[in-house]
Coordinates of C-alpha atoms and ligand atoms in Angstrom, one line a residue:
M85 CA 20.7 -21.7 -6.8
I86 CA 20.0 -18.2 -5.5
K87 CA 17.0 -18.2 -3.4
D88 CA 14.4 -15.9 -4.8
I89 CA 13.4 -13.8 -1.8
R90 CA 10.1 -12.8 -3.5
K91 CA 8.7 -16.2 -3.4
Q92 CA 8.9 -16.8 0.3
A93 CA 8.2 -13.3 1.6
I94 CA 4.9 -12.6 3.4
V95 CA 4.9 -8.9 4.4
Y96 CA 3.1 -7.2 7.2
Q97 CA 2.7 -3.4 6.8
I98 CA 3.0 -1.4 9.9
Y99 CA 1.8 2.2 10.1
P100 CA 4.0 3.2 13.0
K101 CA 2.0 6.2 14.1
S102 CA -1.0 4.0 14.8
F103 CA 0.4 0.7 15.8
C104 CA 1.4 0.7 19.4
D105 CA 2.3 3.6 21.8
S106 CA 4.9 2.5 24.4
N107 CA 5.3 5.7 26.3
N108 CA 1.7 6.9 26.3
D109 CA 2.0 10.2 24.4
G110 CA -0.7 9.2 22.0
H111 CA 1.7 8.4 19.1
G112 CA 2.8 4.9 18.1
D113 CA 6.6 4.4 18.3
I114 CA 9.5 2.0 17.7
Q115 CA 9.4 0.5 21.2
G116 CA 5.8 -0.2 20.7
I117 CA 6.6 -2.1 17.5
I118 CA 9.3 -4.1 19.3
S119 CA 6.8 -5.1 22.0
K120 CA 4.6 -6.6 19.3
L121 CA 7.2 -8.5 17.3
D122 CA 6.1 -11.8 18.9
Y123 CA 2.6 -11.1 17.9
I124 CA 3.7 -10.5 14.3
K125 CA 6.0 -13.5 14.2
D126 CA 3.2 -15.7 15.5
L127 CA 1.0 -14.7 12.6
G128 CA 3.6 -16.4 10.3
V129 CA 4.8 -13.4 8.4
N130 CA 8.6 -13.0 7.8
T131 CA 8.9 -9.4 6.7
I132 CA 7.7 -6.1 8.1
W133 CA 7.4 -2.9 6.1
L134 CA 7.3 0.3 8.2
S135 CA 5.7 3.5 6.8
P136 CA 8.2 6.4 7.3
I137 CA 9.6 7.1 10.7
F138 CA 12.1 9.7 9.6
E139 CA 12.3 13.4 10.6
S140 CA 9.4 15.2 9.1
P141 CA 7.1 18.2 9.7
N142 CA 4.3 15.7 9.1
F143 CA 2.2 17.5 6.6
D144 CA 1.6 14.1 5.0
N145 CA 2.3 11.9 8.1
G146 CA 6.0 11.3 7.3
Y147 CA 5.7 11.0 3.6
D148 CA 7.4 14.5 3.6
I149 CA 10.9 13.8 5.0
S150 CA 13.2 16.6 6.2
D151 CA 16.1 14.4 7.0
Y152 CA 16.5 10.8 5.6
Q153 CA 19.0 9.8 8.2
K154 CA 17.3 11.0 11.3
I155 CA 14.4 9.5 13.2
N156 CA 11.4 11.5 14.1
P157 CA 11.6 11.8 17.9
E158 CA 7.9 10.9 18.1
Y159 CA 9.0 7.4 17.1
G160 CA 12.2 7.1 19.1
T161 CA 15.9 7.1 18.3
L162 CA 18.4 5.5 15.9
E163 CA 19.4 3.2 18.8
N164 CA 15.8 2.1 18.9
V165 CA 15.9 1.4 15.2
D166 CA 19.1 -0.7 15.7
Q167 CA 17.3 -2.6 18.5
L168 CA 14.2 -3.1 16.3
I169 CA 16.4 -4.5 13.5
N170 CA 18.2 -6.8 15.9
E171 CA 15.0 -8.1 17.6
A172 CA 13.3 -8.6 14.3
H173 CA 16.3 -10.5 12.8
K174 CA 16.4 -12.7 16.0
R175 CA 12.9 -13.8 15.1
G176 CA 13.7 -14.4 11.4
I177 CA 11.8 -11.2 10.4
K178 CA 13.2 -9.0 7.7
V179 CA 12.8 -5.2 8.0
V180 CA 11.8 -3.0 5.1
F181 CA 11.8 0.8 5.3
D182 CA 9.9 3.3 3.2
L183 CA 12.0 5.2 0.7
V184 CA 10.3 8.5 -0.2
V185 CA 12.5 10.0 -2.9
N186 CA 10.2 11.3 -5.5
H187 CA 10.0 14.3 -3.2
S188 CA 11.3 15.5 0.1
S189 CA 9.8 17.8 2.6
H190 CA 10.0 21.6 1.9
Q191 CA 11.9 21.7 5.2
H192 CA 14.7 19.4 4.0
E193 CA 18.1 21.3 4.1
W194 CA 18.4 20.6 0.3
F195 CA 15.2 22.5 -0.4
K196 CA 15.9 25.3 2.0
N197 CA 19.2 25.7 0.2
S198 CA 17.6 25.3 -3.2
I199 CA 15.0 28.0 -2.6
S200 CA 17.5 30.4 -1.2
S201 CA 19.0 31.5 -4.6
K202 CA 19.2 30.6 -8.2
S203 CA 22.9 30.0 -7.9
S204 CA 22.6 27.6 -4.9
K205 CA 24.5 24.4 -5.2
Y206 CA 21.3 22.6 -4.5
R207 CA 19.1 24.7 -6.8
D208 CA 19.0 21.8 -9.3
Y209 CA 18.1 19.2 -6.7
Y210 CA 14.5 20.3 -7.3
I211 CA 12.5 21.2 -10.3
W212 CA 12.4 24.9 -11.0
R213 CA 10.8 26.5 -14.0
D214 CA 9.9 30.0 -15.2
G215 CA 6.3 30.9 -15.4
K216 CA 4.4 31.2 -18.7
E217 CA 2.8 34.5 -19.3
G218 CA 2.7 35.2 -15.6
K219 CA 1.1 31.8 -14.9
E220 CA 2.3 28.4 -13.8
P221 CA 4.7 26.6 -16.2
N222 CA 1.9 24.1 -17.0
N223 CA -1.6 23.1 -15.9
W224 CA -0.8 20.1 -13.7
G225 CA -2.8 19.8 -10.5
A226 CA -1.3 18.6 -7.2
L227 CA -2.8 15.3 -5.9
F228 CA -3.8 16.9 -2.7
G229 CA -5.3 20.0 -4.3
G230 CA -4.4 23.2 -6.1
S231 CA -1.7 23.6 -8.7
A232 CA 1.4 21.3 -8.8
W233 CA 3.5 24.5 -9.0
T234 CA 4.3 26.9 -6.2
Y235 CA 5.6 30.4 -7.0
D236 CA 8.7 31.6 -5.2
E237 CA 8.8 35.4 -5.2
K238 CA 12.4 35.8 -4.3
T239 CA 13.8 33.9 -7.2
N240 CA 10.8 34.5 -9.5
Q241 CA 10.4 30.9 -10.4
Y242 CA 8.0 28.0 -9.7
Y243 CA 8.9 24.7 -8.1
L244 CA 7.1 21.4 -8.8
G245 CA 5.3 19.5 -6.0
L246 CA 3.1 16.8 -7.5
F247 CA 1.5 16.0 -4.1
S248 CA 1.5 19.3 -2.2
P249 CA 3.7 22.4 -1.9
Q250 CA 5.1 20.8 1.3
Q251 CA 6.4 17.9 -0.8
P252 CA 8.7 19.4 -3.5
D253 CA 9.7 16.9 -6.2
L254 CA 13.3 16.0 -6.4
N255 CA 15.1 16.3 -9.7
W256 CA 16.3 12.9 -10.8
E257 CA 17.9 14.3 -13.9
N258 CA 20.7 15.6 -11.6
P259 CA 23.3 12.9 -11.1
N260 CA 24.5 14.4 -7.8
L261 CA 21.0 14.0 -6.4
R262 CA 20.9 10.4 -7.5
K263 CA 24.3 9.8 -5.9
E264 CA 23.1 11.3 -2.6
V265 CA 20.0 9.0 -2.7
Y266 CA 22.1 5.9 -3.3
K267 CA 24.5 6.9 -0.6
M268 CA 21.6 7.3 1.9
M269 CA 20.1 3.9 0.8
K270 CA 23.5 2.2 1.4
W271 CA 23.8 3.8 4.8
W272 CA 20.5 2.2 5.9
L273 CA 21.3 -1.2 4.3
N274 CA 24.7 -1.1 6.1
R275 CA 22.8 -0.5 9.3
G276 CA 21.0 -3.7 8.8
I277 CA 17.7 -3.1 7.1
D278 CA 16.7 -5.6 4.4
G279 CA 15.2 -3.4 1.7
F280 CA 12.8 -0.7 0.7
R281 CA 9.3 -0.1 -0.3
M282 CA 9.7 2.8 -2.7
D283 CA 7.1 5.5 -2.6
V284 CA 5.6 6.5 -6.0
I285 CA 8.8 5.4 -7.7
S286 CA 7.1 5.4 -11.1
L287 CA 7.0 9.2 -11.0
I288 CA 10.7 10.0 -10.6
S289 CA 11.5 10.6 -14.3
K290 CA 9.6 13.6 -15.5
P291 CA 9.1 14.3 -19.2
Q292 CA 11.4 17.3 -19.6
N293 CA 9.1 19.3 -21.8
F294 CA 6.5 19.3 -19.0
P295 CA 3.5 19.2 -21.4
D296 CA 0.1 20.5 -20.5
G297 CA -2.5 17.8 -19.8
K298 CA -6.2 17.3 -20.3
L299 CA -8.2 19.3 -17.8
K300 CA -10.1 17.2 -15.2
K301 CA -13.9 17.7 -15.4
G302 CA -14.9 20.8 -13.5
S303 CA -11.3 21.7 -12.7
Q304 CA -8.8 24.2 -13.9
Y305 CA -6.1 21.5 -13.5
A306 CA -5.0 18.4 -15.4
A307 CA -4.2 15.1 -13.8
F308 CA -0.4 14.6 -13.9
H309 CA -0.4 10.8 -13.7
P310 CA -0.8 10.0 -17.4
L311 CA 2.0 12.3 -18.3
V312 CA 4.5 11.6 -15.5
S313 CA 4.1 7.9 -14.7
N314 CA 6.7 5.6 -16.2
G315 CA 8.7 8.6 -17.6
P316 CA 11.4 8.6 -20.2
R317 CA 14.4 7.6 -18.0
I318 CA 12.6 5.6 -15.3
H319 CA 14.1 2.2 -16.3
E320 CA 17.6 3.7 -16.7
F321 CA 17.3 5.2 -13.1
L322 CA 16.1 2.0 -11.6
Q323 CA 18.8 -0.1 -13.3
E324 CA 21.4 2.3 -12.1
M325 CA 19.9 2.0 -8.5
R326 CA 19.9 -1.8 -8.9
N327 CA 23.6 -1.9 -9.8
E328 CA 24.8 0.8 -7.5
V329 CA 22.8 -0.2 -4.4
L330 CA 20.5 -3.1 -4.4
N331 CA 22.9 -5.7 -5.9
Q332 CA 25.5 -4.8 -3.3
F333 CA 23.3 -6.3 -0.6
D334 CA 20.8 -9.1 -0.1
T335 CA 17.8 -6.9 -0.6
I336 CA 14.1 -6.9 -1.2
S337 CA 12.7 -4.0 -3.2
I338 CA 9.1 -3.1 -3.7
G339 CA 8.0 -0.2 -5.9
E340 CA 4.8 1.7 -5.5
A341 CA 3.7 2.3 -9.1
S342 CA 0.4 4.0 -9.4
A343 CA -0.7 4.3 -13.1
V344 CA 1.6 1.6 -14.2
T345 CA 0.7 -0.5 -17.2
L346 CA 1.2 -4.2 -17.6
D347 CA 4.0 -3.6 -20.1
E348 CA 5.8 -1.3 -17.8
A349 CA 5.3 -3.5 -14.8
R350 CA 6.9 -6.4 -16.6
K351 CA 10.0 -4.2 -16.8
Y352 CA 10.0 -2.9 -13.3
A353 CA 9.4 -6.3 -11.7
S354 CA 11.0 -8.5 -14.3
L355 CA 12.0 -12.0 -13.1
D356 CA 15.6 -11.3 -14.0
R357 CA 15.7 -8.7 -11.1
S358 CA 17.3 -6.0 -13.3
E359 CA 15.2 -3.3 -11.6
L360 CA 12.9 -4.0 -8.7
D361 CA 11.6 -7.2 -7.1
M362 CA 7.9 -6.3 -7.4
V363 CA 5.6 -3.4 -7.8
F364 CA 2.2 -2.4 -6.4
Q365 CA -0.1 -1.7 -9.2
F366 CA -3.4 0.1 -8.4
E367 CA -5.8 -0.8 -11.2
H368 CA -7.9 -3.0 -8.9
M369 CA -7.9 -0.2 -6.2
D370 CA -9.3 2.3 -8.7
L371 CA -12.2 0.2 -9.8
D372 CA -14.6 2.2 -7.5
G373 CA -13.2 5.5 -8.5
G374 CA -14.9 7.9 -10.9
E375 CA -15.0 11.5 -12.2
S376 CA -14.8 12.9 -8.7
F377 CA -11.7 10.8 -8.1
K378 CA -12.4 8.4 -5.1
W379 CA -15.2 10.6 -3.6
N380 CA -18.3 8.6 -4.4
D381 CA -20.2 5.6 -3.0
R382 CA -19.5 3.2 -5.8
K383 CA -19.0 -0.4 -5.0
I384 CA -16.5 -2.6 -6.8
N385 CA -18.2 -4.9 -9.3
V386 CA -17.0 -8.6 -8.8
V387 CA -16.8 -9.3 -12.5
E388 CA -14.6 -6.2 -13.1
L389 CA -12.5 -7.2 -10.1
K390 CA -11.9 -10.7 -11.5
Q391 CA -11.1 -9.4 -14.9
C392 CA -8.7 -6.9 -13.6
L393 CA -6.8 -9.1 -11.2
S394 CA -6.7 -12.0 -13.7
K395 CA -5.2 -9.6 -16.3
W396 CA -2.4 -9.0 -13.9
Q397 CA -2.0 -12.6 -12.9
T398 CA -1.8 -14.0 -16.4
G399 CA 0.0 -10.9 -17.8
M400 CA 2.9 -11.2 -15.4
E401 CA 3.1 -15.0 -15.7
G402 CA 6.6 -16.2 -16.5
K403 CA 7.8 -12.6 -16.9
A404 CA 7.5 -10.6 -13.7
W405 CA 6.4 -10.9 -10.1
N406 CA 3.1 -9.6 -8.6
T407 CA 2.2 -8.1 -5.2
L408 CA -1.1 -9.3 -3.6
F409 CA -2.7 -6.5 -1.6
F410 CA -6.1 -4.9 -1.2
S411 CA -5.4 -2.5 1.6
N412 CA -2.7 -0.2 2.9
H413 CA -2.4 3.1 4.7
D414 CA -4.0 4.9 1.8
Q415 CA -7.1 2.8 1.4
P416 CA -10.3 2.1 3.3
R417 CA -10.5 -1.2 5.2
V418 CA -11.0 -4.1 2.9
V419 CA -13.7 -5.8 4.9
S420 CA -15.8 -2.6 4.7
R421 CA -15.1 -2.1 1.1
L422 CA -15.6 -5.6 -0.3
G423 CA -17.0 -7.7 2.5
D424 CA -19.6 -7.2 5.1
E425 CA -19.0 -5.1 8.2
G426 CA -22.0 -6.5 10.0
Q427 CA -23.3 -10.1 10.5
Y428 CA -20.6 -11.6 8.2
R429 CA -17.6 -9.5 9.2
E430 CA -15.3 -12.3 10.2
K431 CA -16.5 -14.7 7.6
S432 CA -16.1 -12.2 4.8
A433 CA -12.7 -11.1 6.1
K434 CA -11.5 -14.7 5.9
M435 CA -13.0 -15.1 2.4
L436 CA -11.2 -12.0 1.1
A437 CA -7.9 -13.1 2.5
T438 CA -8.2 -16.5 0.9
C439 CA -9.2 -14.9 -2.4
F440 CA -6.2 -12.5 -2.6
Y441 CA -3.4 -14.3 -0.8
L442 CA -3.6 -17.6 -2.7
M443 CA -3.0 -15.9 -6.0
K444 CA 0.5 -15.7 -7.4
G445 CA 2.7 -13.0 -5.9
T446 CA 3.9 -11.7 -2.6
P447 CA 1.1 -11.2 0.0
F448 CA 1.0 -7.9 1.9
I449 CA -1.1 -7.8 5.1
F450 CA -2.0 -4.3 6.4
Q451 CA -2.0 -4.0 10.2
G452 CA -5.4 -4.9 11.6
D453 CA -6.7 -6.7 8.6
E454 CA -5.9 -9.9 10.4
L455 CA -8.4 -8.8 13.0
S456 CA -11.0 -7.7 10.4
M457 CA -10.8 -4.1 11.5
T458 CA -13.4 -1.9 9.8
N459 CA -13.9 1.6 8.5
T460 CA -15.3 4.2 10.9
T461 CA -17.9 7.0 10.5
F462 CA -16.4 10.5 10.5
K463 CA -19.2 12.7 11.9
N464 CA -17.3 16.0 11.6
I465 CA -14.3 17.1 9.5
D466 CA -12.5 17.9 12.8
E467 CA -12.2 14.2 13.3
V468 CA -10.2 13.8 10.1
R469 CA -6.5 14.1 10.1
D470 CA -5.5 13.3 6.5
L471 CA -4.4 16.2 4.3
E472 CA -5.9 14.6 1.3
S473 CA -9.4 14.2 2.8
I474 CA -9.3 17.6 4.5
N475 CA -8.3 19.4 1.3
A476 CA -10.8 17.5 -0.8
Y477 CA -13.6 18.2 1.7
H478 CA -13.0 22.0 1.4
D479 CA -12.5 21.9 -2.4
F480 CA -15.7 20.0 -3.1
V481 CA -17.9 21.7 -0.5
E482 CA -16.7 25.2 -1.6
N483 CA -17.2 24.4 -5.2
K484 CA -20.7 23.2 -4.4
M485 CA -20.0 19.8 -6.0
F486 CA -21.0 18.0 -2.8
T487 CA -22.6 19.0 0.5
S488 CA -20.5 18.6 3.6
D489 CA -22.7 15.7 4.7
Q490 CA -22.0 14.0 1.3
M491 CA -18.3 14.6 1.6
L492 CA -18.2 13.2 5.2
R493 CA -20.0 10.1 3.9
Y494 CA -17.5 9.6 1.1
I495 CA -14.6 10.2 3.5
S496 CA -16.1 7.6 5.8
L497 CA -16.3 5.2 2.9
K498 CA -13.1 5.9 1.1
G499 CA -10.8 8.2 3.2
R500 CA -7.3 7.2 4.1
D501 CA -7.8 7.8 7.8
N502 CA -9.9 4.6 8.0
A503 CA -6.7 2.6 7.8
R504 CA -4.9 4.9 10.1
L505 CA -7.1 4.6 13.2
P506 CA -5.2 3.0 16.2
M507 CA -4.6 -0.7 16.1
Q508 CA -7.1 -2.4 18.4
W509 CA -5.2 -4.6 20.9
N510 CA -7.8 -5.1 23.6
D511 CA -11.1 -3.8 24.9
G512 CA -9.6 -1.3 27.2
I513 CA -9.3 2.4 26.9
Y514 CA -8.3 3.5 23.4
G515 CA -8.3 -0.1 22.4
G516 CA -5.1 -0.8 24.2
F517 CA -3.1 1.3 21.7
S518 CA -2.2 3.9 24.3
E519 CA -3.3 5.2 27.7
A520 CA -3.3 8.8 26.4
K521 CA -5.7 10.3 23.9
P522 CA -4.4 9.1 20.5
W523 CA -3.5 11.6 17.7
I524 CA -6.5 10.3 15.8
K525 CA -9.8 8.9 17.1
C526 CA -10.3 5.2 17.9
N527 CA -12.9 3.1 16.2
D528 CA -15.9 2.7 18.5
N529 CA -15.8 -1.1 17.9
A530 CA -12.5 -1.7 19.6
S531 CA -14.4 -3.4 22.5
V532 CA -15.6 -6.1 20.0
I533 CA -12.8 -6.2 17.4
N534 CA -9.5 -6.6 19.1
A535 CA -6.4 -8.7 19.1
E536 CA -6.8 -10.1 22.6
D537 CA -10.2 -11.5 21.7
Q538 CA -9.0 -12.8 18.4
L539 CA -6.1 -14.6 19.9
S540 CA -8.3 -16.3 22.5
R541 CA -10.7 -17.8 19.9
A542 CA -9.7 -20.7 17.7
D543 CA -12.2 -19.7 15.0
S544 CA -11.1 -16.1 14.8
V545 CA -9.9 -14.2 11.7
Y546 CA -6.4 -14.0 13.2
H547 CA -6.2 -17.8 13.5
Y548 CA -7.6 -18.2 10.1
F549 CA -4.9 -15.9 8.6
K550 CA -2.3 -18.0 10.4
K551 CA -3.6 -21.2 8.9
L552 CA -3.9 -19.6 5.5
I553 CA -0.3 -18.4 5.6
E554 CA 0.9 -21.8 6.7
L555 CA -1.0 -23.4 3.9
R556 CA 0.4 -21.0 1.3
Q557 CA 4.0 -21.6 2.5
S558 CA 3.6 -25.4 2.6
K559 CA 2.9 -25.9 -1.1
N560 CA 4.9 -25.0 -4.1
V561 CA 1.7 -24.7 -6.2
F562 CA 0.8 -21.5 -4.4
I563 CA 4.2 -20.0 -5.2
D564 CA 5.0 -21.2 -8.7
G565 CA 1.7 -22.7 -9.9
K566 CA -0.1 -21.0 -12.8
Y567 CA -3.3 -19.1 -12.2
E568 CA -6.5 -19.6 -14.1
L569 CA -9.8 -17.8 -13.6
I570 CA -12.9 -19.9 -14.1
N571 CA -16.5 -18.8 -14.7
E572 CA -15.4 -15.3 -15.5
L573 CA -18.8 -13.8 -15.9
D574 CA -20.3 -15.2 -12.7
E575 CA -21.3 -12.0 -10.8
N576 CA -21.2 -13.5 -7.3
V577 CA -18.4 -16.0 -7.1
Y578 CA -14.6 -15.5 -7.6
A579 CA -13.1 -18.9 -8.4
Y580 CA -9.7 -19.8 -9.8
L581 CA -7.3 -22.7 -10.2
R582 CA -3.6 -22.9 -9.3
T583 CA -1.8 -25.6 -11.0
D584 CA 1.8 -26.9 -11.1
E585 CA 3.3 -30.2 -12.4
N586 CA 2.1 -32.0 -9.3
E587 CA -1.3 -30.7 -8.4
T588 CA -4.3 -28.5 -9.1
I589 CA -6.0 -26.5 -6.4
L590 CA -9.4 -24.8 -6.7
I591 CA -10.2 -21.6 -4.7
V592 CA -13.8 -20.7 -4.5
C593 CA -15.1 -17.4 -2.9
N594 CA -18.7 -16.3 -2.5
F595 CA -18.6 -12.5 -2.6
T596 CA -22.3 -12.1 -1.5
D597 CA -24.4 -12.5 1.6
Q598 CA -26.7 -15.0 -0.3
K599 CA -26.6 -18.8 -0.7
I600 CA -25.3 -19.3 -4.2
K601 CA -25.1 -22.4 -6.5
F602 CA -21.7 -22.7 -8.1
D603 CA -21.3 -25.5 -10.6
C604 CA -17.9 -26.4 -11.8
D605 CA -16.3 -29.6 -13.0
F606 CA -13.9 -30.5 -10.3
E607 CA -13.4 -33.8 -8.5
C608 CA -12.1 -33.0 -5.0
S609 CA -9.8 -35.2 -3.0
E610 CA -9.1 -33.0 0.0
V611 CA -10.3 -29.7 1.6
L612 CA -7.3 -27.6 2.3
I613 CA -9.0 -24.7 4.2
R614 CA -12.5 -23.3 4.6
N615 CA -14.3 -20.7 6.6
D616 CA -17.6 -22.6 7.0
E617 CA -17.8 -25.8 9.1
N618 CA -21.3 -26.4 7.7
S619 CA -20.3 -26.2 4.1
T620 CA -22.2 -28.5 1.7
F621 CA -20.4 -27.4 -1.4
I622 CA -18.7 -30.7 -2.1
N623 CA -22.0 -32.5 -2.1
D624 CA -24.4 -30.0 -3.7
S625 CA -22.3 -27.1 -5.2
M626 CA -24.1 -24.7 -2.8
L627 CA -22.1 -21.9 -1.2
N628 CA -23.2 -20.3 2.0
P629 CA -23.0 -16.5 2.4
Y630 CA -19.4 -15.3 2.1
E631 CA -18.2 -18.9 2.1
T632 CA -14.7 -19.7 0.8
I633 CA -13.3 -23.2 0.3
V634 CA -10.0 -24.4 -1.1
L635 CA -9.9 -27.9 -2.7
K636 CA -7.3 -30.2 -4.0
K637 CA -8.1 -32.0 -7.2
S638 CA -8.1 -35.8 -7.2
I639 CA -5.8 -37.3 -9.8
N640 CA -7.1 -40.1 -11.9
Y641 CA -4.5 -42.4 -13.3
Ligands
LIG787 O1 0.9 7.3 -2.3 C1 0.9 7.5 -3.6 C2 -0.3 7.6 -4.3 O2 -0.3 8.1 -5.4 C3 -1.6 7.1 -3.8 O3 -1.5 6.0 -3.1 C4 -2.3 8.2 -3.2 O4 -1.7 8.8 -2.2 C5 -3.6 7.8 -2.7 O5 -4.2 6.8 -3.4 C6 -4.5 9.0 -2.7 O6 -5.8 8.6 -2.2 C7 2.1 7.4 -1.6 C8 1.9 7.1 -0.1 O7 1.5 5.8 0.1 C9 1.0 8.1 0.4 O8 0.7 7.9 1.8 C10 1.6 9.5 0.3 O9 0.7 10.5 0.7 C11 2.0 9.8 -1.2 O10 2.7 8.7 -1.8 C12 2.9 10.9 -1.2 O11 4.2 10.6 -0.7
LIG788 CA1 4.6 7.1 21.8

């Protein structure tokens, strides 16, 4: 039987720029990662995914690549990468790289060539269109502000950049481009990496009529997502990639698929592995969004969260494979978003991990979540590094939609830089991340929340994560068992069952800072894990604030 890699994988996401700085220049680097492999291994994960470390002018922190086969010197060298692969493999850890091929950097040689003339061999590697009546070819807005089209005076055409003008979209209609991408992927796999996390892969096939979209409220631009996601040739392209590349190696492939529907996800991540192994869907991440995109102070409603995640759990059952994540380098910290940053920080972090990681799918841990790292407060826009937040700040403040104080508050609640603050290793200067001033500020709470402290305390979040991972890997029911939500409309408690032919497990999570009564018909034979030594739940159905408890059902013969 072929071992299904998806079922065993536990992935730890590293944001290299903020993980560990080995040479004290303020930027994280590959040697820094190597120095922490034992820490990662000890947590119990078996796969690491690195956000991009390739050559890049860094308009979007490496998600704008100017050479796919060169390493950004900030991170080190190709030799360092070989060493990283080697050291990781020695420890039984697989290495997954980020593949950013919906777009490149505008400084990629292909683009420089493409923009140079209409007859360039590389013209068609990108998406060029004539203007319409002296205006952009259509009304799509770029995700990071402005139009998605940029005018080039010399050749009198517009090119498409769905994210920003510094990230021109590659033209997947062109078979030569696709071949180049596959060649590059094989080059990395031959070098020893184990797979790819594919950036916005659901956007690579554009509808060739480039239709206008519905204008966003208060904007001259339309959102492109509904028109471009899961485009006409997407499944053809991914099947081609599967045959040409992924099947030639023992790989793991994870697609980032914003705006994916359940129907589409079943194709992308089908159990027959004809396309990708799994996809990130973002429905649960968008639950606190609104008309002004993410810029608001809405909290996620627990009933909506349950309904959303359960839809994906049951909808994928027997057909396709899920990912389990609630944070990454584009999201605020999960404990700040859904838990409690104050009194119950550690307890709520344990509860959230239990809730998400015991569902069906592959768990993804974002660096620092195992320490319950939190959001920060950005007091001034100068402290912000993220292109998205900076552009949004100026747009919304200039358009008088929000005051600058309001925008700073929203950026502190939802901005991507929250996840990108330096990893907190100890209570020393800059949280032990570096001895030099880091590229982005450190969280003030590094003296309290750090790995050294967490490792030293048996009751820490870190040690709880470790136990949780061990538990998950020790029972087939967590891997193959069915998921069933119970008490759907309870506004405080998220509880669900996992069941296989041998056993039934109940997972109960109190999402509030209150004592809550939670009645359910379940005769328990064993407590598998809990975050509260004083729990009385088994006797009186009472849950303490942010309590989580995982129970095995007794079997009556
Ligand atoms: O993100 C794609 C994406 O659409 C969202 O995650 C989006 O960037 C975010 O929600 C906006 O708040 C990927 C990468 O993860 C992200 O870091 C890059 O900026 C983006 O693609 C462009 O490459
Ligand atoms: Ca460095």
